[in-house]
Coordinates of C-alpha atoms in Angstrom, one line a residue:
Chain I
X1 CA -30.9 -21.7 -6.0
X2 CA -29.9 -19.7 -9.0
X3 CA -26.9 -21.0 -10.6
X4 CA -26.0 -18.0 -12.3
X5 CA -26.2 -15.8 -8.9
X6 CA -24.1 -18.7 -7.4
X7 CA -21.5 -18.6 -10.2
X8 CA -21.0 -14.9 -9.9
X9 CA -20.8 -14.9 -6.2
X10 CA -18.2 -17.8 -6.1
X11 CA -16.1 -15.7 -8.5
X12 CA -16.5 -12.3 -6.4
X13 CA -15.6 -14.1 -3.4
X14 CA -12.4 -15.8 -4.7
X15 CA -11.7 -11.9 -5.9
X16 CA -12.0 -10.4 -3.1
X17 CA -10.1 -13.3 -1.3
X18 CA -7.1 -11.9 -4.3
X19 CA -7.2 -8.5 -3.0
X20 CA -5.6 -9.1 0.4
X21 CA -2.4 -11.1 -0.7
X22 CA -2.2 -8.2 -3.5
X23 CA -2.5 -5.9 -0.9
X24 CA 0.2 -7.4 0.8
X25 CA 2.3 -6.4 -2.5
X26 CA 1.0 -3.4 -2.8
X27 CA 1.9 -2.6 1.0
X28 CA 5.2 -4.6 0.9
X29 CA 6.7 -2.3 -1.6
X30 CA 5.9 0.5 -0.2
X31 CA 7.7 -0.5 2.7
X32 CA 11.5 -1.1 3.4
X33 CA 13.4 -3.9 2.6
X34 CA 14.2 -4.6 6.0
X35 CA 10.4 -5.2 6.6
X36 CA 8.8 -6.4 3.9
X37 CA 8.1 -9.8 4.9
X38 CA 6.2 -8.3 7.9
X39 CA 4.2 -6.2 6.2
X40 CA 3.4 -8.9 3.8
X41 CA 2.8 -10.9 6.8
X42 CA 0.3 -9.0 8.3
X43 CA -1.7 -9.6 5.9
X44 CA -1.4 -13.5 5.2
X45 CA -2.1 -13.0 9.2
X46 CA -5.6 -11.0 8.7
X47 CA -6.4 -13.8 6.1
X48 CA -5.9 -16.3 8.7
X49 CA -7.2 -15.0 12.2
X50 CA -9.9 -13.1 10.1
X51 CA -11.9 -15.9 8.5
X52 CA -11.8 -17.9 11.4
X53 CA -13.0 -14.9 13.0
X54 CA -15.7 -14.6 10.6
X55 CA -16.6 -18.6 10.9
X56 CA -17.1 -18.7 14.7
X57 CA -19.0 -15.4 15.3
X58 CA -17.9 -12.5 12.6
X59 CA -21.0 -13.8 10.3
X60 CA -23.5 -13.9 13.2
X61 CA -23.0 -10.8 14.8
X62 CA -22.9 -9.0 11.0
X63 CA -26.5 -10.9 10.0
X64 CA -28.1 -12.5 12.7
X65 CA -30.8 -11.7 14.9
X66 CA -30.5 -8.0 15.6
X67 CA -30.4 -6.9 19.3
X68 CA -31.6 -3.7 18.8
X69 CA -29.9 -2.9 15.2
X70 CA -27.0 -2.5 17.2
X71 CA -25.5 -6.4 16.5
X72 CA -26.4 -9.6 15.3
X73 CA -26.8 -11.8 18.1
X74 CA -23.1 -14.6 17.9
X75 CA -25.4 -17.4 18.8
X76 CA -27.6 -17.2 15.6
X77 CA -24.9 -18.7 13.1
X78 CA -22.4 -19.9 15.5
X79 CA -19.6 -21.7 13.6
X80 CA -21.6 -21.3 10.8
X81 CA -24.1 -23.8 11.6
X82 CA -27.5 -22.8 10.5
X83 CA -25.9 -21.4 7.2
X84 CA -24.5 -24.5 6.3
X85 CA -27.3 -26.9 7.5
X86 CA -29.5 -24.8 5.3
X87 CA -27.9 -26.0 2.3
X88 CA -28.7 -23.3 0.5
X89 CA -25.7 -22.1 -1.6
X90 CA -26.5 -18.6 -2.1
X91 CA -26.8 -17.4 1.5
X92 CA -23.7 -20.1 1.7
X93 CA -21.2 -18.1 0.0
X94 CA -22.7 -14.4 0.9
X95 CA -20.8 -15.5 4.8
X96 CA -17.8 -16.4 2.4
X97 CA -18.0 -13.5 0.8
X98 CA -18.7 -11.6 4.1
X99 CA -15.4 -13.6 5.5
X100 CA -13.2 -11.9 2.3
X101 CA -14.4 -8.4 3.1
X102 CA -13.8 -8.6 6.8
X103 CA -10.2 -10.0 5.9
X104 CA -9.4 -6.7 3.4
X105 CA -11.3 -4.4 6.0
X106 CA -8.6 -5.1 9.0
X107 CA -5.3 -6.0 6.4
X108 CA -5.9 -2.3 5.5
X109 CA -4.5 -1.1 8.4
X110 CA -1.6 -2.6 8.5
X111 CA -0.4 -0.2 6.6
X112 CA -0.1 2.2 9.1
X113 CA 1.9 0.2 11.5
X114 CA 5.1 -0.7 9.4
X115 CA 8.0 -1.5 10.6
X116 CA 7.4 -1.1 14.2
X117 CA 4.1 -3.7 15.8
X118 CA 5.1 -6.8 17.2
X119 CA 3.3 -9.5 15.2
X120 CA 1.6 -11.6 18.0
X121 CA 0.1 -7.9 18.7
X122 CA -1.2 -7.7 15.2
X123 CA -2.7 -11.2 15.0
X124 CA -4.5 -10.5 18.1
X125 CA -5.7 -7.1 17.1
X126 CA -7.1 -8.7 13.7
X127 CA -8.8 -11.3 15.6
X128 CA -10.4 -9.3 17.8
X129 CA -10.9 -6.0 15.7
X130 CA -12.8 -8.2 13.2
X131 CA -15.2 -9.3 16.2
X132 CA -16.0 -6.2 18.2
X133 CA -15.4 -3.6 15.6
X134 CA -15.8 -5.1 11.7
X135 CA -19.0 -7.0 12.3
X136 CA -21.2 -4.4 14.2
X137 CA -20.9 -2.0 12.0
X138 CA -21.3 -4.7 8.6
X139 CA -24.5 -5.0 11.0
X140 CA -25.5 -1.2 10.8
X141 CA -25.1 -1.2 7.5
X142 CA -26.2 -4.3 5.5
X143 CA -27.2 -6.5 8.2
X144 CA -30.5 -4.3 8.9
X145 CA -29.1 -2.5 11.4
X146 CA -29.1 0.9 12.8
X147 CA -28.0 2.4 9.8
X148 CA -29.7 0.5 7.0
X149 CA -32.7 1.3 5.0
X150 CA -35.8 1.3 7.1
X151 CA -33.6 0.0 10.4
X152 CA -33.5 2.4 12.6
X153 CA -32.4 6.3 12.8
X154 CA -33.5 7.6 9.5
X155 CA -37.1 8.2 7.6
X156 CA -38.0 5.8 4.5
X157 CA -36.9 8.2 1.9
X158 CA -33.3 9.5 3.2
X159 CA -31.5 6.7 4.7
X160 CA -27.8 5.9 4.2
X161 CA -26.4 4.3 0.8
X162 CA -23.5 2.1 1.5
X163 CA -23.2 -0.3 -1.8
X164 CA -20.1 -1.9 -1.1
X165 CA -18.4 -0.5 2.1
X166 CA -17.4 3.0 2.2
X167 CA -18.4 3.0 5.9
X168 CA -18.3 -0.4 7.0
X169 CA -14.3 -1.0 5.0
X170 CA -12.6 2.5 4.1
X171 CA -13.7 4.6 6.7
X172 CA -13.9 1.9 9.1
X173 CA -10.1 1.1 8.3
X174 CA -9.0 4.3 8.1
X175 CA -10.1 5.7 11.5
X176 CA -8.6 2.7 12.9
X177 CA -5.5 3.2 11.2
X178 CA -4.8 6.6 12.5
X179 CA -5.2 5.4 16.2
X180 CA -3.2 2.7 16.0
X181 CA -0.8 5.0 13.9
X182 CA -0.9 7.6 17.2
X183 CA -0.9 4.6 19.6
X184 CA 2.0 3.4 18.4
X185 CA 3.9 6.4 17.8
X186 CA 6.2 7.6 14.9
X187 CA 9.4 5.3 13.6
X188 CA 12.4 6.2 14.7
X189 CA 14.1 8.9 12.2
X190 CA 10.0 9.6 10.9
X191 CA 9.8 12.9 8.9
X192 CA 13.9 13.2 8.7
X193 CA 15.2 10.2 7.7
X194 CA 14.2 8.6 4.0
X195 CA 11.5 5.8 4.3
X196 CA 11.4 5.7 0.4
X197 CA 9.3 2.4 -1.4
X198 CA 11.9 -0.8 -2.0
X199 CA 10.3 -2.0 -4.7
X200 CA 7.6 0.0 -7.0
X201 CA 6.9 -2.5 -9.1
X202 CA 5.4 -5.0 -6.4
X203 CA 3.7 -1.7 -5.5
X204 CA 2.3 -1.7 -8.9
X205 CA 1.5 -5.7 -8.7
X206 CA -0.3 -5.2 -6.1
X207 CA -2.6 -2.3 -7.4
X208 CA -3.1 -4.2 -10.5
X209 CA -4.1 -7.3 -8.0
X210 CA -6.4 -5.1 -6.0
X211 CA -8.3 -3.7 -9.2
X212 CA -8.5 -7.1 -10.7
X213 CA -10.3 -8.4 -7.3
X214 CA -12.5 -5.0 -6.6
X215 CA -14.3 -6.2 -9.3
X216 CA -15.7 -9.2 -7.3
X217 CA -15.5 -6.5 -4.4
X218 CA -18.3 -4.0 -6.2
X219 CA -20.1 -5.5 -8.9
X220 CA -19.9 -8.9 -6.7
X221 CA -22.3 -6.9 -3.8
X222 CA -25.0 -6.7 -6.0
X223 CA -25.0 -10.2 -4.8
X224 CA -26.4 -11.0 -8.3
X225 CA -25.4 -11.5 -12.0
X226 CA -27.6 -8.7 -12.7
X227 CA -28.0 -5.4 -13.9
X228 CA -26.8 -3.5 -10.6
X229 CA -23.5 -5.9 -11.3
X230 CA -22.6 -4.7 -14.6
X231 CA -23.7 -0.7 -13.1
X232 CA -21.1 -1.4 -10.1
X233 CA -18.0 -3.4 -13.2
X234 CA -18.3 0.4 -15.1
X235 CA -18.8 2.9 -12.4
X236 CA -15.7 1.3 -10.8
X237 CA -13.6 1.2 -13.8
X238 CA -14.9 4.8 -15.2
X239 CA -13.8 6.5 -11.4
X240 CA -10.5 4.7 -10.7
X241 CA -9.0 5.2 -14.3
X242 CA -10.3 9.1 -13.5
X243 CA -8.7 8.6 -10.0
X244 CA -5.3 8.2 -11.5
X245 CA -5.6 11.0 -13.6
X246 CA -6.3 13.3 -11.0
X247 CA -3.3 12.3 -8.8
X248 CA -1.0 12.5 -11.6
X249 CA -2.3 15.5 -12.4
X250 CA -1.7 16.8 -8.9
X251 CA 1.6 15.2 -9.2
X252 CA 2.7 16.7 -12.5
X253 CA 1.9 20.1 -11.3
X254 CA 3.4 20.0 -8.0
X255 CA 6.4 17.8 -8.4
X256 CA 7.0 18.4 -12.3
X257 CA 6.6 14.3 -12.6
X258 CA 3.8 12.1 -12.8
X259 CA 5.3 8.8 -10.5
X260 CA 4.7 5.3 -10.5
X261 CA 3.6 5.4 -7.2
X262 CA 1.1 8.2 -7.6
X263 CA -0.4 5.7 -11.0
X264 CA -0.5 3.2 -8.3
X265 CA -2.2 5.1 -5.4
X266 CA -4.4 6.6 -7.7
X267 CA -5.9 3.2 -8.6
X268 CA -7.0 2.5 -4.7
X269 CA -8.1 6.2 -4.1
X270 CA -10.5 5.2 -7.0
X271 CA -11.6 1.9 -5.9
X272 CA -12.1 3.0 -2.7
X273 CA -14.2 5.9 -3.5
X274 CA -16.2 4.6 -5.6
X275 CA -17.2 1.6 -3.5
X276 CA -19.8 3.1 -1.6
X277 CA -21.1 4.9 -5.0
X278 CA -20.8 1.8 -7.1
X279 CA -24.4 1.6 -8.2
X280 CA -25.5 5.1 -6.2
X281 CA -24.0 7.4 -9.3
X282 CA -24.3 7.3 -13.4
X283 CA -21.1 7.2 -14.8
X284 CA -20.8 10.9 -15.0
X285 CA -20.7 11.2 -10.8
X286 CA -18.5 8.2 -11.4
X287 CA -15.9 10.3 -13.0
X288 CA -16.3 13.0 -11.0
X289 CA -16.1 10.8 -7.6
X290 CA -12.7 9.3 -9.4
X291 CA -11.0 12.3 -10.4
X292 CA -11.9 14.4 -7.1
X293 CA -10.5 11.2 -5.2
X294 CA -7.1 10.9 -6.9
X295 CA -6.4 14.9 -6.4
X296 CA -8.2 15.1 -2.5
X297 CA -5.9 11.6 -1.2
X298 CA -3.1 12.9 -3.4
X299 CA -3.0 16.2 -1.0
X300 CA -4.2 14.6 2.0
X301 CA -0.7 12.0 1.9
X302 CA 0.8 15.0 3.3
X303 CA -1.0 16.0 6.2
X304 CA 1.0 13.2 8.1
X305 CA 3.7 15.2 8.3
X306 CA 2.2 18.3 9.2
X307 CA 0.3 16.6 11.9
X308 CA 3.2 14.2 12.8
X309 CA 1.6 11.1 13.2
X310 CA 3.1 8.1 11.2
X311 CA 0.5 6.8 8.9
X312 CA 3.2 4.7 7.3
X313 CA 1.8 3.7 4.2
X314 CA -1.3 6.2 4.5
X315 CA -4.6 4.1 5.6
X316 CA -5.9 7.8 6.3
X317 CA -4.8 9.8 3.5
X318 CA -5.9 6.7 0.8
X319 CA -8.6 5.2 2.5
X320 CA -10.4 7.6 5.7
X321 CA -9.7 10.7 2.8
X322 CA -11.5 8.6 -0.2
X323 CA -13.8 6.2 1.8
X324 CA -15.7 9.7 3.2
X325 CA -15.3 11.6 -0.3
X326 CA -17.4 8.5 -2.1
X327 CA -19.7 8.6 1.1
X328 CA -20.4 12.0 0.7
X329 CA -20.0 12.1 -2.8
X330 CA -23.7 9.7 -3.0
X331 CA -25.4 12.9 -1.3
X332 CA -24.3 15.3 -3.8
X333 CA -24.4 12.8 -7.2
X334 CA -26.7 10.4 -6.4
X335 CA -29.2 8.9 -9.0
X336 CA -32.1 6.3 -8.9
X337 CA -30.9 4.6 -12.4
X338 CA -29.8 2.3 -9.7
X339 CA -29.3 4.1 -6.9
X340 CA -32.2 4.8 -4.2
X341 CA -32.5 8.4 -4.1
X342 CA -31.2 11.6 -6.1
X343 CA -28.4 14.0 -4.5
X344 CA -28.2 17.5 -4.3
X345 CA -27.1 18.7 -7.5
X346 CA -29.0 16.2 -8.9
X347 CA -32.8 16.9 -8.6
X348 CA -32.8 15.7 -5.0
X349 CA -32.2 17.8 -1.4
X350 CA -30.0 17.9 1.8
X351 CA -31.6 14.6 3.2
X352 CA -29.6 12.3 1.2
X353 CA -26.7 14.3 2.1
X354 CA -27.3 14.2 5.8
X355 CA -27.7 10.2 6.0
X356 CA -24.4 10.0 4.3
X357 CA -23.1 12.7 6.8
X358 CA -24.0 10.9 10.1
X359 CA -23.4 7.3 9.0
X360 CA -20.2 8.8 8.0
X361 CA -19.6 10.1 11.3
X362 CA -21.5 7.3 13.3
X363 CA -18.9 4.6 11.8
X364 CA -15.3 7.4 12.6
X365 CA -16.8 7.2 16.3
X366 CA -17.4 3.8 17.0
X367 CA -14.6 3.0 15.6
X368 CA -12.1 5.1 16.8
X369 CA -13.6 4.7 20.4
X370 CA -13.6 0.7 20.0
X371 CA -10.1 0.1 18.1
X372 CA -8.5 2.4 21.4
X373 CA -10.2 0.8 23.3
X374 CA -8.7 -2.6 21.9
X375 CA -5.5 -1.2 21.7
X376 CA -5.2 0.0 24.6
X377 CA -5.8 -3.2 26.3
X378 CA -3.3 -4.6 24.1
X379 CA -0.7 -1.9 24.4
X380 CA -0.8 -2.6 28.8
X381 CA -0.6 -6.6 27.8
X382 CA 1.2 -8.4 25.8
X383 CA 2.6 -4.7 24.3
X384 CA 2.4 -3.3 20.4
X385 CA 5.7 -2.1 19.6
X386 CA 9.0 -3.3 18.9
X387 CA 12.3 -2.6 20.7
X388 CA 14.1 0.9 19.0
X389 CA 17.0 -2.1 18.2
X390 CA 14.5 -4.5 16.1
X391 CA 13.2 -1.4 14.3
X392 CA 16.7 -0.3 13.7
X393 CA 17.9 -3.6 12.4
X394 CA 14.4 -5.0 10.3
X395 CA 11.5 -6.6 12.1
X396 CA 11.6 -9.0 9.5
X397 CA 15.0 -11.1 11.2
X398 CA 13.9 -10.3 14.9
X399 CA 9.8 -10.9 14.5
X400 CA 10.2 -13.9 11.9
X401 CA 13.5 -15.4 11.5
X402 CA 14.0 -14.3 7.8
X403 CA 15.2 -11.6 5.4
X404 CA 13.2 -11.3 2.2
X405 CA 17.1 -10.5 0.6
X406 CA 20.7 -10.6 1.2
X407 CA 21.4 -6.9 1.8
X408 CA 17.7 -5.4 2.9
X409 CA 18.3 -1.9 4.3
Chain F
X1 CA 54.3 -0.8 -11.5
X2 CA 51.2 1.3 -10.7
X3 CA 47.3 0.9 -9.6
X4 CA 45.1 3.2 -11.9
X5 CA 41.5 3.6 -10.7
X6 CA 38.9 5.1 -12.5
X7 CA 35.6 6.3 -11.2
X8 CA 33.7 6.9 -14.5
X9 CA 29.7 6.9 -15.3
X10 CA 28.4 3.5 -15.4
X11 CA 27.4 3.5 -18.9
X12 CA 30.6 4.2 -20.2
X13 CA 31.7 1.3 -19.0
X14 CA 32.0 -0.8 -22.4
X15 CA 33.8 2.1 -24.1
X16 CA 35.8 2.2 -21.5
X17 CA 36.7 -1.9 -21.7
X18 CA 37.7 -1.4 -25.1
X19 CA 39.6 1.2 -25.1
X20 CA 41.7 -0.5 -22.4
X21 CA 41.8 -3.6 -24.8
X22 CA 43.0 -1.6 -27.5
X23 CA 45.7 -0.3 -25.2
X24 CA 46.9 -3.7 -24.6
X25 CA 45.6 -4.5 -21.1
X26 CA 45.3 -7.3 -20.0
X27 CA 42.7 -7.6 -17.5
X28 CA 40.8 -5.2 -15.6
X29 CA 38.6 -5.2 -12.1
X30 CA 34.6 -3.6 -12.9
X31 CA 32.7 -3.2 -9.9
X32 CA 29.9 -1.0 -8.8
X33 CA 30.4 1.8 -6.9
X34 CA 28.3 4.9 -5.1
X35 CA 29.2 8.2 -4.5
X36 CA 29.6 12.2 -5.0
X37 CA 31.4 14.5 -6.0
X38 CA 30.5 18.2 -7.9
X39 CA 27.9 16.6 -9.4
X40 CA 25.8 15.9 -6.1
X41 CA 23.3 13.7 -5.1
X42 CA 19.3 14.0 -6.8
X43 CA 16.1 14.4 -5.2
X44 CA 13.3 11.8 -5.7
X45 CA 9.5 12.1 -4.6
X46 CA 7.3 9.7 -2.9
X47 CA 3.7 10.5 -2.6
X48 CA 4.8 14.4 -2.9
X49 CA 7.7 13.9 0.1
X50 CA 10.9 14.6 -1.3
X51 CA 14.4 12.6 -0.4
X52 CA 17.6 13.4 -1.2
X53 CA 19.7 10.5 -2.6
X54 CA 23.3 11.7 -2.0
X55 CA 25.2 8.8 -3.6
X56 CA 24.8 8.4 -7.2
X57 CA 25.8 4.9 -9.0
X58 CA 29.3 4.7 -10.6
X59 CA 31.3 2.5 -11.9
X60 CA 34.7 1.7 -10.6
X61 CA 37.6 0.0 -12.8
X62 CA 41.2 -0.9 -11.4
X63 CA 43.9 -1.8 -13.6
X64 CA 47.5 -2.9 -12.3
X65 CA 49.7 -1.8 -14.6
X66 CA 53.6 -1.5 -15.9
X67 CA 55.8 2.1 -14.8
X68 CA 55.5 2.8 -17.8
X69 CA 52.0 2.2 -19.1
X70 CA 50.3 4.4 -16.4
X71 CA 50.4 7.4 -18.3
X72 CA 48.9 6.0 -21.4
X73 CA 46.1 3.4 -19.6
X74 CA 45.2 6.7 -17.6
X75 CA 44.4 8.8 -21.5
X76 CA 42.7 6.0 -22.8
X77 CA 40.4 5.5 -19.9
X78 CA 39.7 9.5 -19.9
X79 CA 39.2 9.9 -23.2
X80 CA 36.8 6.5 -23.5
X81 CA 34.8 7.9 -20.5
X82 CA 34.7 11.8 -21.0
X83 CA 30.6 12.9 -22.4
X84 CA 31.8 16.5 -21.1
X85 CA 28.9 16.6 -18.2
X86 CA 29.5 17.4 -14.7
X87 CA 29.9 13.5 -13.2
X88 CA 32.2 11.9 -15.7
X89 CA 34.2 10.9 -12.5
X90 CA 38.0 11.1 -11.8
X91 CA 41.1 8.3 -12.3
X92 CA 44.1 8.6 -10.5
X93 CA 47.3 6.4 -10.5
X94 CA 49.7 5.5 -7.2
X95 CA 52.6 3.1 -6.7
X96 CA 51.9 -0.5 -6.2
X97 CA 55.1 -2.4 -3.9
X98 CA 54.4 -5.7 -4.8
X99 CA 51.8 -8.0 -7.5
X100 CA 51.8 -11.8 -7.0
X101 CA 50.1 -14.3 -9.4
X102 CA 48.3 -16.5 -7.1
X103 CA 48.3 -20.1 -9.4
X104 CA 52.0 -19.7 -10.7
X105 CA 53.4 -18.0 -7.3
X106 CA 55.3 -15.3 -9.6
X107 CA 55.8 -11.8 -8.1
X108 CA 56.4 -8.3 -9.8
X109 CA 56.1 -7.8 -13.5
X110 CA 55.8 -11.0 -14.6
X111 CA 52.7 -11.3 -12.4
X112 CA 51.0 -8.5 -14.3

């Protein structure tokens, strides 16, 4: 046991713990006041089903015994059991810290189901979607599966780089978020009607919140107080402060304004881009990752509407959009400071570039196959959406009993 | 006795108190109010999606007055609200039948 490593990691896994109850600010102003407590909700929810998820099977399917680097096999660390009889502390709080991540990873998109999923729906879907869809794939990657270094499809020299969870969270989320968005269909009045954000400041809050616990989210992976931790703390801060100069720049020159709303979605374009990159880039390909996140997510908010699907609070356009753009960004920036291997315009070739590619395109698969699949099933069950009179009137009073204020419209 | 209402910019509002002070009123009704008129609505944008808001805030002040005061509350509001821009607002003025004080139970003038 290393009390300093176990210092750090209890810290980064009560900040990453932070990020989902900021999220739920960060989502909850964005939506309407007639739903803002089940938006909030949904996440309190993914805190709850999610580590209990993580606890019974979630940890062991992620890192135990690999059947054939596809999944970890749920009897290895069932409840937890060999972790904690162990008693050692360090591998103790890495399924904490696992727990946290899962919990962010499926919060994320609830964001693109506001205002309209029933909320017994949603707890089931978190419960589950943690199981079948969260955990392989935190296998693939970090749990020595099929795509991790030396597990599987790719040669000892190009293999994918995946720091913190570009595949595994952002595009993982993402992906899921547009089909649940298209399984759910648009909100009534979507695309005519004003959806505007009740409350920008919470919006605000909760981006401050998220930044705040990222730092646990990036520099805590390293899963050390090391060097690769304080690498991960200035990469992340260098791109997402970039980030939000690229949006508002996009912003400024579009619209003639640089919003509060843009500062704030800057921030998690940032975060999330960098992520994957954290230790993968020097703090140059940091800035560039930032600033090319906050102007591609800033443009890609739009394509709901021009595709008519209602990514309510944009899980694609923030997360897919920036989650793939840090992915791809390790091929073309990469360095070995800390990183593994150089990218493309950095003294390296196309084989970094390709790993990135296909686990890129490995993770949109499986999980847009396996989240339709789940919803589905749900959707001919116990149903996903709302009546068109609960919408109308706020989810909040018909789903849980309350209005967050006196006169929420 | 008469009614004048005024629909004036909201941050006129404490000129507009005084003024009515200085005239010798008595008490006043402030409330918030939303609405258009040639000034129109604005547009605000939310992750580059525009929305029209078509009501803009205004302030709304009712004053129960004497005949013959009308004219005279009516030029003190104007001229306390007026900044010369396009959404100063409007006050108009129309007969009132009846006033009653509700603790003393008096009706008419002496109620105002």
């Amino acid at each position: 046991m290393d009390s300093g490593n176990i210092a750090w990691l209890l810290t980064s896994a009560s900040l990453v713990l932070l990020m989902t109850p900021g999220l739920a600010f960060f989502y909850g102003g964005m939506s309407r006041g007639k739903s803002v407590l089940n938006m909030m909700m949904m996440s309190f929810g993914a805190i709850a089903v999610g580590a209990v998820a993580w606890a019974l099977v979630g940890n062991s399917i992620s890192v135990g015994d690999s059947i054939g680097g596809l999944f970890g096999d749920p009897s290895t660390d069932f409840l937890l059991s060999s972790s904690f009889v162990s008693g050692d502390g360090e591998s103790l709080i890495a399924t904490g810290f696992g727990a946290t991540f899962a919990i962010i990873t499926v919060a994320l998109i609830s964001g693109s189901v506001a205002d309209r999923m029933k909320f017994s729906a949603w707890m089931v879907f978190a419960f589950l979607w943690v199981i079948l869809v969260y955990s392989p794939v935190s296998h693939w990657v970090w749990g020595g599966g099929i795509l991790a270094e030396g597990g599987g499809i790719f040669t000892a020299d190009w293999f994918p780089q995946d720091f913190a969870g570009g595949t595994v969270v952002h595009i993982n989320a993402g992906v899921a978020g547009l089909v649940m968005a298209l399984l759910l269909g648009v909100r009534k009045g979507f695309g005519k009607e004003p959806m505007r954000p009740h409350n920008l400041p919470f919006v605000m809050l909760g981006a401050a919140l998220l930044w705040f616990g990222w730092f646990g989210f990036n520099a805590g992976s390293a899963f050390a107080a090391d060097d690769a931790a304080a690498a991960a703390w200035v990469n992340t801060t260098t791109a997402t402060a970039a980030a939000i100069l690229g949006w508002l720049l996009v912003e400024k020159l579009r619209d003639g304004k640089a919003t509060s709303l843009g500062a704030a979605s800057g921030v998690v374009a940032g975060l999330v881009a960098i992520t994957p990159a954290a230790v993968a880039v020097d703090p140059w390909g940091a800035l560039l990752i930032g600033v090319f996140a906050g102007v591609l997510s800033s443009l890609a908010v739009g394509l709901k509407y021009k595709f008519g699907y209602d990514d309510s609070l944009d899980v694609v356009g923030v997360h897919l959009v920036a989650g793939l753009w840090g992915t791809v960004a390790i091929g073309l920036f990469g360095t070995t400071t800390f990183g593994a291997w150089d990218g493309v315009f950095t003294g390296g070739d196309l084989g970094g570039l390709w790993a990135q590619i296909v686990a890129a395109g490995v993770t949109i698969a499986y999980s847009a196959v396996a989240t339709l699949i789940i919803g589905l099933v749900l959707k001919f069950t116990i149903g996903l959406r709302v009546s068109e009179e609960v919408e109308v009137s706020g989810i909040d009073l018909a789903e849980h009993g309350e209005t967050a204020y006196e006169e929420a419209k | 006795m008469k009614l004048v209402t005024a629909i004036i910019q909201p941050h006129r509002t404490d000129e507009v108190r005084a003024a009515l002070e200085a005239a010798g009123v008595k008490g006043v009704t402030i409330s918030e109010a939303a609405g258009y008129g040639r000034q129109k609505g604005h547009t605000e944008v939310y992750r580059g999606a525009e929305y029209t808001v078509d009501l803009v805030p205004k302030a709304r002040i009712e004053v129960l007055v004497d005949d013959a005061d009308a004219v005279t509350v009516t030029e003190a509001i104007v001229a306390a609200a007026q900044t010369g821009k396009i959404g100063d607002g409007k006050v108009w003025t129309v007969p009132v039948e009846d006033v009653a004080r509700v603790r003393t139970g008096e009706h008419g003038t002496d109620a105002l």
